[in-house]
Amino acid sequence: MNPDNGINTRPCADSCGTMPACAPLAVPYVPFQQQGSLKYDQTNALANGTVFPSLNLPFHLKVDAAGLPANLSTQLQALLFVVTELGLYLDTHQNDVEAFQLFQQYTEMARKAKKQYEEVHGPLTSLSAGQDKTYRWLDDPWPWEFQKNEGD
Amino acid sequence: MFVYEKKLQYPVRVKNCNPKLAAVIISQYGGPDGELGASLRYLSQRYAMPYPELKGLLTDIGTEELGHLEMVGTLVHQLTRNLNEDQIRTAGFDAYFVDHTTGVYPQFASGYPWSASTMQVTGDIIADLTENLAAEQKARLTYDNILRLSDDPDVNNVIRFLREREIVHFQRFGETNQSR
């Protein structure tokens, strides 16, 4: 868990959300996630498929936590995953200032991690391929190709 | 405009060949509730959406689904690499093999090719968003069923991740009725 989770004044438990007191009929509603929800750090977010413990609702027969390799590639995936996840959250919570600040921090961390990753493994986009010394875009492995976890 | 990023959203490293499992996982590539239909549904619904948060959410989730399509294709590819003579005769995979060898083709687990008739773009906000809530649940339950059928931990980690994303997407689509 992220140590600096801000607990604002929230009417419900973390695993619950709010519903409108009065709402138009004949429209489907899902409880609205409250601001200041608890959050995992990026490694646990990637392993669980969400940054929010309250939304982590695993299939009851298979709940073993995923063991992810600790390498540059997974670190980058974890940071970019949190950027994606917080981006979706902000799409429906655009006024959550604290979540936006966290989003800004993660985008900055992801930007640095991307640069570090590309120095070792080659370009992630054609834009960065053009900033390389030689044309390394075609270098193996491509993302779908099997790689062992070692030697990353 | 889309720009390709040469990485997967979540690591996929499947050591063991298992064509029988690949033949059911293919359904999340091009099946009735798979990732191809999901991405096309959301990216196509955007044009008729009047509100910025809906344009944004459909763009962002539709784009993420394209990343999931790549992950599912990767699972099928890795589960069928280095097939031997006996494995191509595996019950459940031989029918796929005769048409596609070890290529990754968008089809249902039953062999029916991907069809746009599995998705809808109505041009109506409430109808589209309600369709999307149902679509996320159908994709979630397909992943439940894949978990019921699979005992490969390398595969299950990836399926668990994809399944959890369906839950988060359901939550976000459901919130749009209250986000303004």
Short mmCIF file of C-alpha atoms in Angstrom, two decimals:
data_model
loop_
_atom_site.label_atom_id
_atom_site.label_comp_id
_atom_site.label_asym_id
_atom_site.label_seq_id
_atom_site.Cartn_x
_atom_site.Cartn_y
_atom_site.Cartn_z
CA MET A 1 0.00 0.00 0.00
CA ASN A 2 0.98 3.56 -0.57
CA PRO A 3 1.90 5.06 2.83
CA ASP A 4 0.61 8.55 2.06
CA ASN A 5 -2.94 7.52 1.23
CA GLY A 6 -4.99 10.58 2.08
CA ILE A 7 -8.16 9.67 3.90
CA ASN A 8 -10.54 12.55 3.24
CA THR A 9 -13.95 12.85 4.74
CA ARG A 10 -15.72 9.99 3.06
CA PRO A 11 -19.23 8.78 3.80
CA CYS A 12 -18.61 5.08 3.07
CA ALA A 13 -16.04 2.34 3.73
CA ASP A 14 -13.27 2.08 1.13
CA SER A 15 -14.92 -0.87 -0.62
CA CYS A 16 -18.19 1.05 -1.02
CA GLY A 17 -19.20 4.06 -3.07
CA THR A 18 -21.91 6.70 -3.05
CA MET A 19 -25.25 6.70 -4.86
CA PRO A 20 -27.28 9.81 -5.67
CA ALA A 21 -30.02 10.55 -3.11
CA CYS A 22 -32.37 11.25 -5.99
CA ALA A 23 -31.64 10.25 -9.57
CA PRO A 24 -33.48 10.09 -12.89
CA LEU A 25 -35.44 6.88 -13.31
CA ALA A 26 -34.69 4.26 -15.95
CA VAL A 27 -30.90 4.81 -15.96
CA PRO A 28 -28.40 2.26 -14.62
CA TYR A 29 -26.19 3.31 -11.70
CA VAL A 30 -22.97 1.91 -10.31
CA PRO A 31 -21.82 3.21 -6.89
CA PHE A 32 -19.50 6.17 -7.47
CA GLN A 33 -15.97 5.57 -6.19
CA GLN A 34 -15.09 8.04 -3.44
CA GLN A 35 -12.11 10.37 -3.56
CA GLY A 36 -9.15 9.40 -1.40
CA SER A 37 -9.52 5.65 -2.01
CA LEU A 38 -6.64 3.50 -0.77
CA LYS A 39 -4.03 2.75 -3.41
CA TYR A 40 -1.41 0.07 -4.03
CA ASP A 41 2.13 1.00 -5.02
CA GLN A 42 2.90 0.43 -8.71
CA THR A 43 4.30 -3.11 -8.35
CA ASN A 44 1.25 -4.35 -6.45
CA ALA A 45 -1.02 -2.44 -8.82
CA LEU A 46 0.39 -4.30 -11.84
CA ALA A 47 0.30 -7.65 -10.00
CA ASN A 48 -3.35 -7.17 -9.02
CA GLY A 49 -4.59 -5.49 -12.19
CA THR A 50 -5.78 -2.36 -10.38
CA VAL A 51 -4.32 0.42 -8.26
CA PHE A 52 -7.37 0.32 -5.96
CA PRO A 53 -7.62 -2.43 -3.28
CA SER A 54 -11.36 -1.70 -3.08
CA LEU A 55 -11.81 -2.73 -6.73
CA ASN A 56 -9.61 -5.82 -6.45
CA LEU A 57 -12.24 -8.58 -6.68
CA PRO A 58 -10.41 -11.75 -7.77
CA PHE A 59 -11.97 -14.98 -9.04
CA HIS A 60 -12.54 -17.15 -5.97
CA LEU A 61 -10.92 -20.32 -7.36
CA LYS A 62 -7.63 -18.73 -8.45
CA VAL A 63 -6.42 -15.95 -6.20
CA ASP A 64 -2.65 -16.55 -5.88
CA ALA A 65 -0.78 -13.27 -6.09
CA ALA A 66 1.17 -12.95 -9.30
CA GLY A 67 4.95 -13.18 -8.92
CA LEU A 68 6.32 -10.61 -11.31
CA PRO A 69 10.03 -10.53 -12.21
CA ALA A 70 11.89 -7.49 -10.88
CA ASN A 71 13.49 -6.05 -14.01
CA LEU A 72 13.53 -2.82 -16.01
CA SER A 73 10.76 -4.05 -18.27
CA THR A 74 8.35 -4.88 -15.44
CA GLN A 75 9.21 -1.66 -13.60
CA LEU A 76 8.25 0.32 -16.71
CA GLN A 77 5.08 -1.74 -17.19
CA ALA A 78 4.10 -1.08 -13.56
CA LEU A 79 4.57 2.70 -13.87
CA LEU A 80 2.75 2.94 -17.20
CA PHE A 81 -0.02 0.75 -15.81
CA VAL A 82 -0.65 3.17 -12.94
CA VAL A 83 -0.69 6.04 -15.46
CA THR A 84 -3.38 4.18 -17.46
CA GLU A 85 -5.38 3.26 -14.34
CA LEU A 86 -5.30 6.74 -12.80
CA GLY A 87 -6.12 8.19 -16.23
CA LEU A 88 -9.35 6.16 -16.35
CA TYR A 89 -10.15 7.21 -12.77
CA LEU A 90 -9.62 10.88 -13.66
CA ASP A 91 -11.91 10.53 -16.69
CA THR A 92 -14.81 10.15 -14.24
CA HIS A 93 -13.22 12.10 -11.31
CA GLN A 94 -11.68 15.08 -13.08
CA ASN A 95 -11.93 17.29 -9.95
CA ASP A 96 -9.98 14.93 -7.66
CA VAL A 97 -6.93 17.14 -7.07
CA GLU A 98 -5.03 14.56 -5.02
CA ALA A 99 -5.48 11.88 -7.70
CA PHE A 100 -4.28 14.32 -10.36
CA GLN A 101 -1.14 15.09 -8.34
CA LEU A 102 -0.43 11.37 -8.05
CA PHE A 103 -1.06 11.03 -11.80
CA GLN A 104 1.50 13.80 -12.44
CA GLN A 105 4.07 12.06 -10.22
CA TYR A 106 3.57 8.74 -12.00
CA THR A 107 3.75 10.24 -15.50
CA GLU A 108 7.08 11.83 -14.55
CA MET A 109 8.40 8.54 -13.09
CA ALA A 110 7.21 6.67 -16.20
CA ARG A 111 8.90 9.19 -18.51
CA LYS A 112 12.25 8.62 -16.74
CA ALA A 113 11.80 4.84 -16.64
CA LYS A 114 11.03 4.82 -20.37
CA LYS A 115 14.28 6.61 -21.13
CA GLN A 116 16.24 4.20 -18.94
CA TYR A 117 14.54 1.18 -20.54
CA GLU A 118 15.23 2.40 -24.07
CA GLU A 119 18.92 2.91 -23.33
CA VAL A 120 19.21 -0.80 -22.51
CA HIS A 121 16.56 -2.50 -24.67
CA GLY A 122 16.15 -0.18 -27.64
CA PRO A 123 13.34 2.09 -28.80
CA LEU A 124 9.71 1.68 -27.70
CA THR A 125 8.31 3.97 -30.41
CA SER A 126 9.41 5.07 -33.88
CA LEU A 127 9.92 8.54 -32.44
CA SER A 128 12.61 7.26 -30.08
CA ALA A 129 14.00 4.99 -32.84
CA GLY A 130 14.88 8.20 -34.69
CA GLN A 131 16.85 9.51 -31.73
CA ASP A 132 19.03 6.38 -31.57
CA LYS A 133 22.55 6.07 -33.05
CA THR A 134 21.56 3.23 -35.40
CA TYR A 135 18.19 1.86 -36.56
CA ARG A 136 17.35 -0.60 -33.76
CA TRP A 137 13.56 -0.72 -34.25
CA LEU A 138 13.77 -4.18 -35.84
CA ASP A 139 15.84 -5.74 -33.07
CA ASP A 140 14.35 -8.82 -31.41
CA PRO A 141 12.55 -9.57 -29.21
CA TRP A 142 9.15 -8.25 -30.23
CA PRO A 143 6.64 -8.12 -27.37
CA TRP A 144 4.85 -11.38 -28.23
CA GLU A 145 8.03 -13.45 -28.48
CA PHE A 146 8.81 -15.76 -25.57
CA GLN A 147 11.65 -14.63 -23.35
CA LYS A 148 12.97 -16.20 -20.21
CA ASN A 149 12.73 -14.05 -17.12
CA GLU A 150 16.47 -14.15 -16.52
CA GLY A 151 18.89 -11.80 -18.23
CA ASP A 152 16.54 -8.88 -18.60
CA MET B 1 -3.74 8.54 -34.65
CA PHE B 2 -2.25 5.53 -32.94
CA VAL B 3 1.42 5.12 -32.12
CA TYR B 4 2.76 1.64 -31.41
CA GLU B 5 4.68 1.10 -28.19
CA LYS B 6 6.93 -1.97 -28.47
CA LYS B 7 5.94 -3.58 -25.15
CA LEU B 8 3.03 -5.43 -23.58
CA GLN B 9 0.86 -3.89 -20.86
CA TYR B 10 1.61 -6.85 -18.57
CA PRO B 11 4.41 -9.45 -18.93
CA VAL B 12 3.46 -12.68 -20.78
CA ARG B 13 5.97 -15.52 -20.35
CA VAL B 14 4.40 -18.93 -21.03
CA LYS B 15 6.99 -21.72 -20.78
CA ASN B 16 4.86 -24.77 -21.58
CA CYS B 17 3.22 -25.59 -24.88
CA ASN B 18 -0.53 -26.27 -24.50
CA PRO B 19 -2.48 -26.15 -27.78
CA LYS B 20 -5.72 -27.29 -26.16
CA LEU B 21 -5.68 -24.25 -23.87
CA ALA B 22 -4.74 -21.96 -26.78
CA ALA B 23 -7.85 -23.21 -28.63
CA VAL B 24 -10.12 -21.83 -25.88
CA ILE B 25 -8.14 -18.66 -25.11
CA ILE B 26 -8.47 -17.66 -28.80
CA SER B 27 -12.07 -16.74 -27.90
CA GLN B 28 -10.83 -13.67 -26.04
CA TYR B 29 -8.97 -12.66 -29.23
CA GLY B 30 -11.86 -12.86 -31.69
CA GLY B 31 -14.76 -14.43 -29.80
CA PRO B 32 -18.19 -12.99 -28.94
CA ASP B 33 -16.93 -11.17 -25.82
CA GLY B 34 -13.28 -10.83 -26.77
CA GLU B 35 -10.84 -7.96 -26.90
CA LEU B 36 -11.16 -7.24 -30.64
CA GLY B 37 -14.88 -6.60 -30.31
CA ALA B 38 -14.30 -4.59 -27.12
CA SER B 39 -11.77 -2.24 -28.70
CA LEU B 40 -13.83 -1.70 -31.88
CA ARG B 41 -17.03 -1.20 -29.90
CA TYR B 42 -15.56 1.54 -27.69
CA LEU B 43 -13.47 3.28 -30.33
CA SER B 44 -16.46 3.33 -32.71
CA GLN B 45 -18.96 4.57 -30.10
CA ARG B 46 -16.88 7.71 -29.52
CA TYR B 47 -18.14 9.61 -32.56
CA ALA B 48 -21.68 10.00 -31.26
CA MET B 49 -20.71 10.91 -27.69
CA PRO B 50 -21.54 14.49 -26.66
CA TYR B 51 -19.63 14.75 -23.37
CA PRO B 52 -15.86 15.11 -22.94
CA GLU B 53 -15.58 12.51 -20.15
CA LEU B 54 -17.27 9.93 -22.38
CA LYS B 55 -15.09 10.75 -25.38
CA GLY B 56 -12.06 10.40 -23.10
CA LEU B 57 -13.15 7.22 -21.35
CA LEU B 58 -14.09 5.42 -24.60
CA THR B 59 -10.77 6.49 -26.16
CA ASP B 60 -8.74 5.40 -23.14
CA ILE B 61 -10.53 2.09 -22.52
CA GLY B 62 -10.73 1.31 -26.27
CA THR B 63 -6.98 1.86 -26.52
CA GLU B 64 -6.29 -0.31 -23.48
CA GLU B 65 -8.40 -3.08 -25.06
CA LEU B 66 -6.11 -3.02 -28.12
CA GLY B 67 -3.26 -3.68 -25.70
CA HIS B 68 -5.26 -6.59 -24.23
CA LEU B 69 -5.82 -7.96 -27.75
CA GLU B 70 -2.05 -8.05 -28.14
CA MET B 71 -1.66 -9.84 -24.79
CA VAL B 72 -4.23 -12.51 -25.72
CA GLY B 73 -2.58 -12.99 -29.12
CA THR B 74 0.73 -13.38 -27.29
CA LEU B 75 -0.76 -16.07 -25.02
CA VAL B 76 -2.04 -18.04 -28.03
CA HIS B 77 1.29 -17.65 -29.83
CA GLN B 78 3.38 -18.76 -26.85
CA LEU B 79 1.06 -21.69 -26.03
CA THR B 80 1.52 -23.05 -29.58
CA ARG B 81 5.21 -22.40 -30.24
CA ASN B 82 7.48 -25.45 -30.76
CA LEU B 83 4.55 -27.81 -31.37
CA ASN B 84 5.56 -31.39 -32.08
CA GLU B 85 3.87 -33.91 -34.39
CA ASP B 86 1.73 -35.33 -31.60
CA GLN B 87 0.64 -31.94 -30.30
CA ILE B 88 -0.78 -30.76 -33.63
CA ARG B 89 -3.18 -33.71 -33.37
CA THR B 90 -4.38 -32.58 -29.92
CA ALA B 91 -8.14 -32.83 -29.74
CA GLY B 92 -9.54 -29.31 -29.93
CA PHE B 93 -6.49 -27.93 -31.73
CA ASP B 94 -6.39 -30.07 -34.89
CA ALA B 95 -9.41 -28.26 -36.39
CA TYR B 96 -7.74 -24.88 -35.80
CA PHE B 97 -4.40 -26.14 -37.08
CA VAL B 98 -5.72 -27.30 -40.43
CA ASP B 99 -6.95 -23.78 -41.27
CA HIS B 100 -4.43 -21.53 -39.51
CA THR B 101 -1.38 -23.66 -38.60
CA THR B 102 0.01 -21.65 -35.63
CA GLY B 103 -1.10 -18.26 -36.90
CA VAL B 104 -3.32 -16.21 -34.57
CA TYR B 105 -6.73 -15.75 -36.19
CA PRO B 106 -9.67 -13.85 -34.60
CA GLN B 107 -12.31 -16.49 -33.98
CA PHE B 108 -14.64 -17.87 -31.32
CA ALA B 109 -13.50 -20.95 -29.38
CA SER B 110 -16.08 -22.80 -31.50
CA GLY B 111 -14.24 -21.82 -34.71
CA TYR B 112 -16.74 -19.19 -35.90
CA PRO B 113 -14.82 -16.18 -37.27
CA TRP B 114 -14.95 -12.83 -35.43
CA SER B 115 -18.14 -10.98 -36.26
CA ALA B 116 -19.25 -7.38 -35.86
CA SER B 117 -22.68 -8.83 -35.05
CA THR B 118 -21.34 -9.48 -31.53
CA MET B 119 -21.16 -5.74 -30.78
CA GLN B 120 -23.30 -2.65 -31.21
CA VAL B 121 -22.83 1.06 -31.83
CA THR B 122 -26.24 2.69 -31.44
CA GLY B 123 -25.47 6.40 -31.44
CA ASP B 124 -27.47 6.62 -28.18
CA ILE B 125 -25.58 7.31 -24.95
CA ILE B 126 -27.71 5.28 -22.55
CA ALA B 127 -28.00 2.31 -24.91
CA ASP B 128 -24.25 2.30 -25.65
CA LEU B 129 -23.17 2.67 -22.02
CA THR B 130 -25.57 -0.06 -20.92
CA GLU B 131 -24.20 -2.31 -23.67
CA ASN B 132 -20.69 -1.59 -22.39
CA LEU B 133 -21.59 -2.53 -18.80
CA ALA B 134 -22.90 -5.87 -20.09
CA ALA B 135 -19.87 -6.34 -22.36
CA GLU B 136 -17.44 -5.93 -19.45
CA GLN B 137 -19.33 -8.52 -17.40
CA LYS B 138 -19.41 -10.99 -20.32
CA ALA B 139 -15.66 -10.59 -20.84
CA ARG B 140 -15.12 -11.02 -17.08
CA LEU B 141 -17.06 -14.28 -17.01
CA THR B 142 -15.19 -15.60 -20.07
CA TYR B 143 -11.98 -15.05 -18.11
CA ASP B 144 -13.58 -16.84 -15.12
CA ASN B 145 -14.25 -19.81 -17.41
CA ILE B 146 -10.71 -19.76 -18.80
CA LEU B 147 -9.44 -19.85 -15.20
CA ARG B 148 -11.72 -22.85 -14.57
CA LEU B 149 -10.18 -24.65 -17.56
CA SER B 150 -6.51 -23.69 -17.07
CA ASP B 151 -3.98 -25.00 -14.58
CA ASP B 152 -0.94 -23.23 -16.04
CA PRO B 153 0.21 -20.53 -13.57
CA ASP B 154 2.03 -18.61 -16.35
CA VAL B 155 -1.30 -18.29 -18.17
CA ASN B 156 -3.45 -17.73 -15.09
CA ASN B 157 -1.47 -14.68 -13.94
CA VAL B 158 -2.17 -12.98 -17.26
CA ILE B 159 -5.85 -14.02 -17.28
CA ARG B 160 -6.32 -12.78 -13.71
CA PHE B 161 -4.89 -9.41 -14.72
CA LEU B 162 -7.17 -9.14 -17.78
CA ARG B 163 -10.19 -10.23 -15.73
CA GLU B 164 -9.53 -7.55 -13.12
CA ARG B 165 -9.36 -4.88 -15.85
CA GLU B 166 -12.91 -5.79 -16.89
CA ILE B 167 -14.08 -5.04 -13.33
CA VAL B 168 -12.35 -1.65 -13.30
CA HIS B 169 -13.77 -0.78 -16.74
CA PHE B 170 -17.28 -1.76 -15.57
CA GLN B 171 -16.86 0.60 -12.61
CA ARG B 172 -15.73 3.50 -14.81
CA PHE B 173 -18.50 3.08 -17.40
CA GLY B 174 -21.01 2.87 -14.55
CA GLU B 175 -19.73 6.09 -13.00
CA THR B 176 -20.33 8.16 -16.12
CA ASN B 177 -24.01 8.64 -15.24
CA GLN B 178 -22.89 10.48 -12.10
CA SER B 179 -19.69 12.20 -13.21
CA ARG B 180 -21.34 15.43 -14.32
#
